[in-house]
Coordinates of C-alpha atoms in Angstrom, one line a residue:
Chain N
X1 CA 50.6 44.1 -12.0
X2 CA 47.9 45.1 -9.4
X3 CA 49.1 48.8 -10.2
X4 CA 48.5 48.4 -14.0
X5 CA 45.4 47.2 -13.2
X6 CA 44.4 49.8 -10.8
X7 CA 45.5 52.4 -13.3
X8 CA 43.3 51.1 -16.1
X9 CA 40.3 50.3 -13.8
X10 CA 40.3 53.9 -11.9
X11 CA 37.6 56.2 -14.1
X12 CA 38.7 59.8 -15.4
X13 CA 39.1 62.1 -13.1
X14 CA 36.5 64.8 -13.6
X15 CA 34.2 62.3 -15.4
X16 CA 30.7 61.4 -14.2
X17 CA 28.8 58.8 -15.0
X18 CA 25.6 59.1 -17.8
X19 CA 23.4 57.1 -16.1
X20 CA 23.0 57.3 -12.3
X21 CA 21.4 54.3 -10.1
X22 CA 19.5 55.4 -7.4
X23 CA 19.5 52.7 -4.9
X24 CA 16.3 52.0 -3.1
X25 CA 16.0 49.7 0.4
X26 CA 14.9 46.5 -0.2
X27 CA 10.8 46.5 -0.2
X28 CA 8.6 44.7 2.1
X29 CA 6.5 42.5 0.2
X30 CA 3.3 40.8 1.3
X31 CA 1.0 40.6 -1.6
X32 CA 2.7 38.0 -3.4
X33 CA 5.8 36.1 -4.1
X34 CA 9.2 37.9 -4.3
X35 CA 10.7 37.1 -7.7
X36 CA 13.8 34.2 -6.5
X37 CA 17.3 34.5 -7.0
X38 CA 17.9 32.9 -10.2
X39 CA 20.9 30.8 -8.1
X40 CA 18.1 29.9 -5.3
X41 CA 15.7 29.2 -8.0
X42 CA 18.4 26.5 -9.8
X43 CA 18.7 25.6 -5.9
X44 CA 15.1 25.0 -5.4
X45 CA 14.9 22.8 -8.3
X46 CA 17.9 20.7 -7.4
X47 CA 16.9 19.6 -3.8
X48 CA 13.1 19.0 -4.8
X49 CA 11.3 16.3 -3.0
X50 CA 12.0 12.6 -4.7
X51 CA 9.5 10.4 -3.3
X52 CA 10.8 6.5 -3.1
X53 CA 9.8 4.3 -6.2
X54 CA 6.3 3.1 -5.6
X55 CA 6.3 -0.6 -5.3
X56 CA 3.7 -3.1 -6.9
X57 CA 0.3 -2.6 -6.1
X58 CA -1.4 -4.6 -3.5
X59 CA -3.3 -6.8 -5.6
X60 CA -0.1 -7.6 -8.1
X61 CA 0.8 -10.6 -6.4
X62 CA -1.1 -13.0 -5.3
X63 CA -1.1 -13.5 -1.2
X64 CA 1.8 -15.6 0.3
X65 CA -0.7 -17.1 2.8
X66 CA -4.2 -17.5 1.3
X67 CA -5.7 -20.9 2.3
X68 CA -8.8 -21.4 0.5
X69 CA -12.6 -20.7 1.6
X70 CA -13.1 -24.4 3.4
X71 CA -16.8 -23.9 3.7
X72 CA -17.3 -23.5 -0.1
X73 CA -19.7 -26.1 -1.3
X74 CA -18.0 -26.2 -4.7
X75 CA -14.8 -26.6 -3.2
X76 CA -15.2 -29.3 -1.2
X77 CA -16.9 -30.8 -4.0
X78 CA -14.0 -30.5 -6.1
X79 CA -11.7 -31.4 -3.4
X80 CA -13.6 -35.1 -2.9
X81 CA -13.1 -35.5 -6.7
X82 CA -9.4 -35.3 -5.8
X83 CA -9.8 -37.8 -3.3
X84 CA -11.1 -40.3 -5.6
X85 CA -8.8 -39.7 -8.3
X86 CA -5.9 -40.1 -5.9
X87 CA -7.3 -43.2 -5.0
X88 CA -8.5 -44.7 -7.8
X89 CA -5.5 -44.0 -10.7
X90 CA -2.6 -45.3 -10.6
X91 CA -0.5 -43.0 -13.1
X92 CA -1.0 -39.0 -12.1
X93 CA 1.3 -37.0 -14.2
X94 CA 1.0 -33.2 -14.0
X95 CA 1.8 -31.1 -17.2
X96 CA 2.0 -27.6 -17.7
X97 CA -0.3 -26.2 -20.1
X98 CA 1.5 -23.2 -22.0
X99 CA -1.5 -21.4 -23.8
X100 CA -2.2 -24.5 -26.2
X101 CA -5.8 -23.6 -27.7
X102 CA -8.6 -25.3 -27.6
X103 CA -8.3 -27.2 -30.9
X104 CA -4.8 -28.9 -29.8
X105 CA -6.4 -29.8 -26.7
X106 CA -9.4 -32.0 -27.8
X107 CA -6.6 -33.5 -30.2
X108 CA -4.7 -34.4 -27.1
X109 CA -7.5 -35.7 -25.1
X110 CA -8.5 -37.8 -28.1
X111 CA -4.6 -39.5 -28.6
X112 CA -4.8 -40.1 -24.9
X113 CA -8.3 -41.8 -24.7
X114 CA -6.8 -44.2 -27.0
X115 CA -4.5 -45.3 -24.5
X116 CA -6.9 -45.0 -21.8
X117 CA -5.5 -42.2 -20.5
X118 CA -8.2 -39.3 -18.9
X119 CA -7.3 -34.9 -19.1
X120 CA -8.4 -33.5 -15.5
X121 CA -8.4 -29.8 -14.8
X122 CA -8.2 -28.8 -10.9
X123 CA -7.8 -25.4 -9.8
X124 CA -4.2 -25.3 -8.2
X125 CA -6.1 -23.6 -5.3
X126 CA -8.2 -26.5 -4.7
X127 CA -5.3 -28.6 -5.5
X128 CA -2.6 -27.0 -3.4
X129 CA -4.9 -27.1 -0.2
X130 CA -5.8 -30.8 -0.6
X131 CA -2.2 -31.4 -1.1
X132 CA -1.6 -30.2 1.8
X133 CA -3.3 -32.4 4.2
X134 CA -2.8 -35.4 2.2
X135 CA 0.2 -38.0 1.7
X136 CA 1.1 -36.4 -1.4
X137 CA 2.2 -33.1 -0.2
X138 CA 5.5 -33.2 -1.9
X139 CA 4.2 -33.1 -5.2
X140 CA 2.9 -29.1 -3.6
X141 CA 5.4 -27.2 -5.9
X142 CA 4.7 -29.1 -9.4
X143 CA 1.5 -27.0 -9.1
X144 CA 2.4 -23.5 -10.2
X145 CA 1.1 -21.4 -13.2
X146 CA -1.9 -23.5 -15.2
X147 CA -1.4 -27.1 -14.7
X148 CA -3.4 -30.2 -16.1
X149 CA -3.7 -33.8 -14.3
X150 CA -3.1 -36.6 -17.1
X151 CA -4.5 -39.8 -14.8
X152 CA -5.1 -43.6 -16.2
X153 CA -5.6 -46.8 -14.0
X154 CA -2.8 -48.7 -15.6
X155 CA 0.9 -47.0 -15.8
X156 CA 1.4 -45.9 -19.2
X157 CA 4.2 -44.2 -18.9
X158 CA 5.3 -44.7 -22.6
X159 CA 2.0 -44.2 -24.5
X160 CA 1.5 -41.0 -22.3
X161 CA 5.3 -39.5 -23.6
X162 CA 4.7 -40.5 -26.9
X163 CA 1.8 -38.4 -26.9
X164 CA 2.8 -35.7 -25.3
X165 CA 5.9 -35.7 -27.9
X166 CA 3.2 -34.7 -30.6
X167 CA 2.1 -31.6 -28.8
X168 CA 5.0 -29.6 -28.0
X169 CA 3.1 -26.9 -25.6
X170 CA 2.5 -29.2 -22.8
X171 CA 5.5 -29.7 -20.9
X172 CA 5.8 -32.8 -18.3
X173 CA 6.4 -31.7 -15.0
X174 CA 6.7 -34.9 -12.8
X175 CA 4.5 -37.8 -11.6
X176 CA 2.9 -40.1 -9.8
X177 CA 3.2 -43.3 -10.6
X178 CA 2.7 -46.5 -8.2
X179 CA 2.8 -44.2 -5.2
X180 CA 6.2 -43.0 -6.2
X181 CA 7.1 -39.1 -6.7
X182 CA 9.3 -39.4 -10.5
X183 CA 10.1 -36.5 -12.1
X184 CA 9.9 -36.0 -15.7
X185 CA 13.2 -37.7 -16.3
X186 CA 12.1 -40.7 -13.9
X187 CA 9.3 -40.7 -15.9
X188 CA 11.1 -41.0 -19.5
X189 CA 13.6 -44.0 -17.7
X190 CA 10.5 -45.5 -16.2
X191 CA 8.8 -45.8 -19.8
X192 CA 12.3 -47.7 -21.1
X193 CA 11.7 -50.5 -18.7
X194 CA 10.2 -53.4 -19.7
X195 CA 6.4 -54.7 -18.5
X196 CA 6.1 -56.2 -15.4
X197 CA 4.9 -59.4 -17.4
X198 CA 8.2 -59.7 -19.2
X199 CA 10.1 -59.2 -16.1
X200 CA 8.4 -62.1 -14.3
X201 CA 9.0 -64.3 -17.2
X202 CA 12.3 -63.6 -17.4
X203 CA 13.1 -64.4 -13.3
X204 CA 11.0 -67.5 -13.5
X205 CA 13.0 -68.8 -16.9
X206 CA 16.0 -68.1 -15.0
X207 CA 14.9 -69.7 -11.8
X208 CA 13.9 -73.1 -14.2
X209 CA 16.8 -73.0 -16.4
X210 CA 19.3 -74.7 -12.9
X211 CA 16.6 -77.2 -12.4
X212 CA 16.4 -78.0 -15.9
X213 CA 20.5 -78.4 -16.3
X214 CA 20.7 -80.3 -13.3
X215 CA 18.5 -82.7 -14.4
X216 CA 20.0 -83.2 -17.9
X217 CA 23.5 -83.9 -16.3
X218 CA 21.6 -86.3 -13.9
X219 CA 19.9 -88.4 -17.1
X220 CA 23.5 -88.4 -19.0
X221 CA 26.0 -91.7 -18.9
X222 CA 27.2 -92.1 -15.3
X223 CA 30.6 -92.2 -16.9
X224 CA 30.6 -89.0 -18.0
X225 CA 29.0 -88.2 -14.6
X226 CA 31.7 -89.2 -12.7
X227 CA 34.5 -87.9 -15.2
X228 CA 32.4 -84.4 -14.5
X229 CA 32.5 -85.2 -10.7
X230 CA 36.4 -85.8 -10.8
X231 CA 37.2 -82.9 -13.0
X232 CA 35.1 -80.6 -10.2
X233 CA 37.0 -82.1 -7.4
X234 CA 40.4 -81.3 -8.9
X235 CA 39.3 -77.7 -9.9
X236 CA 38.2 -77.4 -6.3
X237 CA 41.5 -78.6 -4.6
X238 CA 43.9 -76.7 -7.1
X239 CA 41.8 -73.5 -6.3
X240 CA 42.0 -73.9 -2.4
X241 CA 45.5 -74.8 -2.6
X242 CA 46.3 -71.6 -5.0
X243 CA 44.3 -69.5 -1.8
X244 CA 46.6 -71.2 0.8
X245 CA 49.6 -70.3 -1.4
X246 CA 48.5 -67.1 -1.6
Chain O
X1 CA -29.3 -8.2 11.8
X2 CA -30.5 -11.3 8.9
X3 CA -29.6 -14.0 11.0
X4 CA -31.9 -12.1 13.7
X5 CA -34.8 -12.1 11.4
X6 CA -34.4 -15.4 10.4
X7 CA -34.6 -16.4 13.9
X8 CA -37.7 -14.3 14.6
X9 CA -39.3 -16.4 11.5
X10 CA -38.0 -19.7 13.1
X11 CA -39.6 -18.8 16.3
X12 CA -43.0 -17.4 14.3
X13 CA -42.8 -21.0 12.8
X14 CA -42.5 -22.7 15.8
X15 CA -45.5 -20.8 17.3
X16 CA -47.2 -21.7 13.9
X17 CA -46.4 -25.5 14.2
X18 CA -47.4 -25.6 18.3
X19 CA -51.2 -24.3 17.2
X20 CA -51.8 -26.3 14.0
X21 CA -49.9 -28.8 12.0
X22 CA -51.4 -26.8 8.4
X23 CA -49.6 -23.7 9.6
X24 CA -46.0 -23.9 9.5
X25 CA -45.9 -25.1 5.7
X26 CA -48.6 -22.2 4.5
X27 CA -46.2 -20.1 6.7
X28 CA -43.7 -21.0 5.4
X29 CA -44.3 -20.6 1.4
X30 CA -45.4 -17.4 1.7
X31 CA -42.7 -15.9 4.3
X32 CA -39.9 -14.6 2.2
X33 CA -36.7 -12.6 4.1
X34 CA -36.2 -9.7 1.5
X35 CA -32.3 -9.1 2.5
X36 CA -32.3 -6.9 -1.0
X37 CA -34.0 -4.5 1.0
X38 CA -32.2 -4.8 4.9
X39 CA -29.5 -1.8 6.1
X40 CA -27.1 -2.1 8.4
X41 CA -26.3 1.1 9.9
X42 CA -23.5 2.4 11.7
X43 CA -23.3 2.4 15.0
X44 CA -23.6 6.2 16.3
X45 CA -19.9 7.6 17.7
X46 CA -20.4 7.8 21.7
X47 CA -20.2 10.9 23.2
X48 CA -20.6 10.5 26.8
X49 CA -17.3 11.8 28.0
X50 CA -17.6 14.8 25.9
X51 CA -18.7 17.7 28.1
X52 CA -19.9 20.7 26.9
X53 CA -18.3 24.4 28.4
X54 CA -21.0 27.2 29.6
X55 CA -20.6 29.8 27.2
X56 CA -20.8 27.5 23.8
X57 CA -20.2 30.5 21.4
X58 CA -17.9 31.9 20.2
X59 CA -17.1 35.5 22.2
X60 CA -16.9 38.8 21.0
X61 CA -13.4 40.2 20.5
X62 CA -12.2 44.0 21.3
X63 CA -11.7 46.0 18.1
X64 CA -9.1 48.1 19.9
X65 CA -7.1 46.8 22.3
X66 CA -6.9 48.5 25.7
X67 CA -4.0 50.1 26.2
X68 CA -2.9 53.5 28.3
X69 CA -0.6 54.5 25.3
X70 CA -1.1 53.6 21.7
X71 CA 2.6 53.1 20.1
X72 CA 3.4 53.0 16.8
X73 CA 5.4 49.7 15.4
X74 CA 7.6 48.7 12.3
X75 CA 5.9 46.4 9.9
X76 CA 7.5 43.3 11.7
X77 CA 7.0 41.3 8.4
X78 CA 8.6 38.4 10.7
X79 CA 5.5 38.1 12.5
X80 CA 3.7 36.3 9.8
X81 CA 6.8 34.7 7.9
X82 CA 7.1 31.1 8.5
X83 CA 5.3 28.4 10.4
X84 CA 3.4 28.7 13.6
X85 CA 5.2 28.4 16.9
X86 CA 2.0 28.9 18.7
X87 CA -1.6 27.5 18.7
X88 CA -0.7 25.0 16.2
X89 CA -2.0 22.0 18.0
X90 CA -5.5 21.1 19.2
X91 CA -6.6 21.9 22.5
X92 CA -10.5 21.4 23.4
X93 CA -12.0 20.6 20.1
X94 CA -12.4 18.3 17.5
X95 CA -12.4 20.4 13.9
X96 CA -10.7 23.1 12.8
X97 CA -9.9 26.3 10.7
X98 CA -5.9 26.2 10.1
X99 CA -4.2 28.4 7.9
X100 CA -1.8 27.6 5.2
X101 CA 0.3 30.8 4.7
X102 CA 0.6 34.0 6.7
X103 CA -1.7 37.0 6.8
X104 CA -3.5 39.6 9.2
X105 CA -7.1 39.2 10.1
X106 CA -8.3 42.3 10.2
X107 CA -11.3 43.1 13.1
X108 CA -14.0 42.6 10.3
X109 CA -12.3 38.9 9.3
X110 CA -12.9 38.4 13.1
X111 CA -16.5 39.7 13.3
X112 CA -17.4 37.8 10.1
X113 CA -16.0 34.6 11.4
X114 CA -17.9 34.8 15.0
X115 CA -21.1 36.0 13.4
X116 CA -21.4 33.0 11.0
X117 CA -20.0 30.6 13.5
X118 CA -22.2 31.2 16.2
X119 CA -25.4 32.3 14.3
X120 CA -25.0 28.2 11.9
X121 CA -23.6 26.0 14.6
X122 CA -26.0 24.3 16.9
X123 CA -25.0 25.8 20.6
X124 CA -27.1 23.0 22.6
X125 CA -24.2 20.3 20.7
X126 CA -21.3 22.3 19.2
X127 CA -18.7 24.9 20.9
X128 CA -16.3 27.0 19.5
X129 CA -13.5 28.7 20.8
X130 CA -10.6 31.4 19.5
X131 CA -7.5 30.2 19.3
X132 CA -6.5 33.6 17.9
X133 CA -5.5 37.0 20.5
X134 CA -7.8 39.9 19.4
X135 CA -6.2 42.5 17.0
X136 CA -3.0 43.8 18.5
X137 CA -0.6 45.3 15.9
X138 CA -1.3 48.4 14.9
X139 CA -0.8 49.4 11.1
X140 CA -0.8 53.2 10.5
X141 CA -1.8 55.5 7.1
X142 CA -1.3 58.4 6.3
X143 CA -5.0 60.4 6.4
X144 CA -7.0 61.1 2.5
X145 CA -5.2 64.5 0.9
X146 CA -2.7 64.7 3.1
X147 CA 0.7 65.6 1.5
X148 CA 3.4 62.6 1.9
X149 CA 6.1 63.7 4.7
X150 CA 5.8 65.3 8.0
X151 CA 6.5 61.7 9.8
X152 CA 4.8 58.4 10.1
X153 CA 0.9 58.5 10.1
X154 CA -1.9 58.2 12.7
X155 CA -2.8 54.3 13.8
X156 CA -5.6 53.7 11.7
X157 CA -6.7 49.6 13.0
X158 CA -5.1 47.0 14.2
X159 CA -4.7 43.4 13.0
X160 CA -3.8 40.0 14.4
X161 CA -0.9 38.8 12.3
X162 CA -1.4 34.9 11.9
X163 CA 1.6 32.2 10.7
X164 CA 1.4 29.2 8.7
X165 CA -0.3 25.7 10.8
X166 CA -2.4 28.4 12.9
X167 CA -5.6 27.4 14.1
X168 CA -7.9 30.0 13.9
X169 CA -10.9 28.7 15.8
X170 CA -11.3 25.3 16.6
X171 CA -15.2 23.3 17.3
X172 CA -16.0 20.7 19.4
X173 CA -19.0 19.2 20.8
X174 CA -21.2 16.4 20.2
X175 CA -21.1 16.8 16.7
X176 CA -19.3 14.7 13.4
X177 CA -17.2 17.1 10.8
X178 CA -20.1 16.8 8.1
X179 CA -21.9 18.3 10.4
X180 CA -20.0 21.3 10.8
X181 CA -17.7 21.2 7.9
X182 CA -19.8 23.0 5.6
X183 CA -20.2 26.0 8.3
X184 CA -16.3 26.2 8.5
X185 CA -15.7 25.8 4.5
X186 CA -17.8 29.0 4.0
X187 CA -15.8 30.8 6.5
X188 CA -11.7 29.5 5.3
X189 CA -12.5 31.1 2.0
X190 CA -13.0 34.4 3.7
X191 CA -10.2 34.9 5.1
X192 CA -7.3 36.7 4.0
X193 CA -5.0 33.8 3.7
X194 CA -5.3 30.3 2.2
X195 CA -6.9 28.3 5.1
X196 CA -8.3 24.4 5.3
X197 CA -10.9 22.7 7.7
X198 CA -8.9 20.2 9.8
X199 CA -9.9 17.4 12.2
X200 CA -7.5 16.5 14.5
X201 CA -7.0 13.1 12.5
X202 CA -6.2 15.1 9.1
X203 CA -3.7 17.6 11.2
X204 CA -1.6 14.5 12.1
X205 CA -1.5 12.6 9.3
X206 CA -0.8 15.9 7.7
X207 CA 2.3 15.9 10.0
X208 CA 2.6 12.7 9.4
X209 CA 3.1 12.9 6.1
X210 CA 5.5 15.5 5.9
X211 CA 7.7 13.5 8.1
X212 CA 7.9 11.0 6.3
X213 CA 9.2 12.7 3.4
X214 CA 11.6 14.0 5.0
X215 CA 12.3 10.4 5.7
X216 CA 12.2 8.8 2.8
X217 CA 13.1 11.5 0.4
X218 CA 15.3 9.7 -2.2
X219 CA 16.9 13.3 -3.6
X220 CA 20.5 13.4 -1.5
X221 CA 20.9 17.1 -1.8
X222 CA 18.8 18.8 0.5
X223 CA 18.3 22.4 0.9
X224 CA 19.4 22.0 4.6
X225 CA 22.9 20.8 3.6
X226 CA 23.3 22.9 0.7
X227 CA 22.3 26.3 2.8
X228 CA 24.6 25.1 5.6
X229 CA 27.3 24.3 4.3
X230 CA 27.5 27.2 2.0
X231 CA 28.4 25.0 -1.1
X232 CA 29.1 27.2 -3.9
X233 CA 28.6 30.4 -1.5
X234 CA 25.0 30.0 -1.5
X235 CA 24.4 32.0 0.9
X236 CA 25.1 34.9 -0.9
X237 CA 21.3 35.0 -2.1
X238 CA 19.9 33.0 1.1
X239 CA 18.5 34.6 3.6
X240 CA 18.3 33.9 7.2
X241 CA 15.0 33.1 6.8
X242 CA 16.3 30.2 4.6
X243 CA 18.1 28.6 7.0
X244 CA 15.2 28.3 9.7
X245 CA 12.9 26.5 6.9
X246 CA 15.0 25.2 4.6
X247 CA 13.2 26.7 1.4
X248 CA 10.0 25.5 3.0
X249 CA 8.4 29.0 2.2
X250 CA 8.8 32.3 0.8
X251 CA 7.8 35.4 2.7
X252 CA 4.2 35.0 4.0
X253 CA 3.5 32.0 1.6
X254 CA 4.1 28.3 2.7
X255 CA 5.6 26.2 -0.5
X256 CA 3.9 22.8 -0.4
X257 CA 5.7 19.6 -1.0
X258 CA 8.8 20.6 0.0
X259 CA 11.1 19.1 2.3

C-alpha cells in the first residue's frame, strides 16, 4: 500500500515545477497587527471574556431594612391617626386593592357608608412601622402591595362581605375584629353567627325554661306527683343495679 | 455652616433684646437666612506629610549613552512585546503617564516630554521624576544612496524600548490630578504608543478590575487551558509568546478586555 502510494506521490523524474516559491524569514513587525491565524482567530473568539449576568439594579427592590423617617411631621401625624383608629373601631379589616379605578371605589365607599362602615388609606410604610411597636404586630404581613383599611365601630362582619361580594377587585385579606386576628375565612364563619342579642336570648330562655317546668310539675295533682316521684325512684334503682351488674 | 449662622442671628437677637425690648421683633422681620445662596466647600486634601525632593524637575537625559564601544544589536522585538516587568508600580508620586502597548521613545519623545513637563508644572508644588532609563538600544540604517549589501549599517540613535503598564514619568507634590492632568494629557498623545494619565487609585482599580474578570469570567474555555493543553494541536499556530499572556496581546499591542 505505502509503496503504491509512494509511487503515485513521487513527481517525474526530470520534471520541475512551473511555479517556484521562494520562501522568506518570517518579518518583524511593529507597525501594526500581524494578520492572526485563522485557527487562533476562531480561538480568540471562543475563549472571549463572559462577564457574570448583571443582577437587578440597586433601586429594583425596595430595601429589606428601611424603617421610616421618625422625625417627619406628616408621619407622625399619620401615625396618631392610626392610633385613634385602633382605638376607637371595633371591626379593622384590610383589603387588597387590585387597580380598581376610581369610579368603583366611590361606589364602594358609598355601599359601605350605608352600613356605617368608613374606607381609610394608610401608607403601609406608615402602617408597617406603627405595627411594629403596637399590640397588633401580627397583623405586619397582611400589609404588602396597596392595601385599604375598611374600619366601623360595630362588627359588621356580614354587611361588609356582602359588599365586598359586589366589587370583585378588592380581595379580603384578614381582620380585626373584637381584638381578635381572623383571617378572611374567620371572617366569612364569623358573619354566619348569629347577633350577640339573639345569643343572649337564647341562654336566658334556656336558663328559664327548668324553672318554668319545675314549677308546672309542682302546681299539678299531688297524685300524679307522687306517681312521677315513684316512677323516678324505680328508674334510679334499676339503673344503679344494671351498673353494679355490670 | 446654616445652623452656625442661625446661631450667630440667635445671639445678634439676644444682644438686640438685652438693649431694647423694640429690637428683637424689628430684627427679627427683617433678618432672613438666604440658604439658597450658602456653599459648603470641600475641605482642602492635607498635605503636610508630603515632602518635596531638591531638584523638582524633571532632569535632562543623555542622547547617547556613554559607552567605550558602541555594539551593534538584533532588533530584540521581545523587548517591547508584552507587559511590563519593570517600573510598573508607583514609587514617589501620585499621577502618572502609563503606556498601553509597546513602543520606543526616541531621544526627541524624551526631550518633548521634559520640556513640557518642567516648563507647565508648578516646581515650588509639583515634582516629577523618570521612571524610564535614557535611550540605550541602538537601531542602525543604512546611510542616503548607499547601495543595499556590504553588511549591517552604521548606529544611527538609540531608543528606549518601553512595554505595556510602563510608567513613563510619574508627578507628585502638593498638587490634585486636575491640576496636572491636563499638562500630562497633552504629553500621552505624543508619544509613540497609546499611553493614559493614571493616579495611583485608577492603576489599582485598573488591576483590580482585570482580576476580577479573571475571576468571575463565566466563558469555561480559556485561552490558558486551551494553549496548554494543546487541544486540537493548537499550538501549531501559537506562539510562545501565547503561552506567557494567554492571547492578552499581539506583538507590541495590548488586546483590551481579555482575560
Amino acid at each position: 500500500m505505502a509503496a503504491t502510494l509512494c509511487i503515485k506521490l513521487l513527481p517525474k523524474q526530470g520534471w520541475l515545477p512551473l511555479t517556484q516559491t521562494v520562501r522568506h524569514g518570517s518579518k518583524a513587525v511593529t507597525r501594526h497587527k500581524k494578520p492572526m491565524h485563522i485557527l487562533k482567530q476562531k480561538l480568540m473568539a471562543v475563549t472571549k471574556y463572559i462577564p457574570p449576568p448583571r443582577g437587578a439594579p440597586a433601586d429594583a427592590y425596595p430595601p429589606q431594612s428601611k424603617r421610616v423617617q421618625e422625625g417627619n411631621p406628616l408621619i407622625l401625624v399619620m401615625r396618631r391617626d392610626l392610633k385613634k383608629v385602633f382605638q376607637d373601631y371595633k371591626m379593622i379589616a384590610v383589603v387588597q386593592n387590585s387597580a380598581s379605578n376610581a369610579e368603583d371605589m366611590m361606589v364602594l365607599k358609598h355601599r359601605l357608608h350605608k352600613h356605617g362602615i368608613t374606607v381609610k388609606f394608610f401608607p403601609n410604610q406608615v402602617m408597617l412601622s406603627f405595627l411594629m411597636d403596637s399590640v397588633y404586630r401580627n397583623m405586619a404581613p397582611l400589609f404588602i402591595g396597596p392595601t385599604v383599611l375598611f374600619v366601623s365601630k360595630e362588627p359588621k362582619a356580614k354587611e361588609m362581605l356582602t359588599t365586598l361580594r359586589a366589587s370583585p377587585q378588592m380581595t379580603l385579606l384578614g381582620a380585626c375584629i373584637d381584638n381578635t386576628l381572623l383571617s378572611a375565612e374567620g371572617v366569612a364563619s364569623y358573619s354566619k353567627l348569629p347577633s350577640v342579642t339573639v345569643v343572649q336570648g337564647e341562654v336566658v330562655s334556656g336558663l328559664t325554661m327548668l324553672t318554668s317546668r319545675t314549677a308546672a310539675l309542682l302546681q299539678r295533682h299531688p297524685a300524679h306527683l307522687s306517681a312521677l316521684l315513684q316512677q323516678y325512684v324505680k328508674q334510679q334503682s334499676s339503673g344503679d343495679r344494671a351498673d353494679e351488674a355490670t | 455652616m446654616i445652623s452656625f449662622i442661625k446661631a450667630a442671628v440667635g445671639g445678634l437677637a439676644g444682644v438686640c433684646r438685652a438693649q431694647g425690648h423694640q429690637g428683637p421683633l424689628t430684627l427679627h422681620s427683617h433678618l432672613k437666612v438666604l440658604s439658597a445662596g450658602l456653599k459648603t466647600y470641600e475641605i482642602p486634601p492635607n498635605y503636610t506629610d508630603v515632602v518635596l525632593p531638591e531638584k523638582p524637575k524633571l532632569k535632562f537625559m543623555n542622547k547617547v549613552p556613554n559607552l567605550k564601544k558602541a555594539k551593534k544589536e538584533m532588533k530584540k522585538l521581545r523587548d517591547i512585546q508584552g507587559p511590563a516587568k519593570a517600573a510598573n508600580t508607583f514609587t514617589s508620586g501620585q499621577y502618572a503617564i502609563v503606556a498601553m502597548g509597546g513602543g520606543y521613545l526616541h531621544w526627541g519623545h524624551i526631550e518633548m516630554i521634559r520640556l513640557t513637563i518642567n516648563r507647565k508644572m508648578d516646581s515650588r508644588t509639583t515634582f516629577a521624576r523618570w521612571r524610564i532609563n535614557s535611550p540605550y538600544k541602538p537601531i542602525t540604517r543604512k546611510g542616503l544612496g548607499q547601495r543595499m549589501g556590504g553588511g549591517k549599517g552604521a548606529i544611527d540613535h538609540y531608543v528606549t524600548p518601553v512595554r505595556y503598564g510602563r510608567l513613563i514619568i510619574e508627578v507628585g507634590g502638593k498638587v490634585e490630578l486636575g491640576e496636572v492632568e491636563h499638562i500630562l494629557i497633552e504629553v500621552a498623545k505624543k508619544l509613540p504608543f497609546p499611553a493614559k494619565v493614571m493616579s495611583r487609585e485608577s492603576l489599582a482599580a485598573m488591576q483590580k478590575e482585570q482580576a476580577d474578570m479573571e475571576q468571575n469570567n463565566q466563558n469555561p474555555w480559556t485561552f490558558k487551558e486551551i494553549a496548554h493543553g494543546n487541544m486540537l494541536g493548537i499550538r501549531k499556530v501559537l506562539s510562545p509568546f501565547d503561552l506567557h499572556n494567554h492571547g492578552r496581546f499581539t506583538g507590541k499591542f495590548h488586546l483590551p478586555r481579555r482575560v
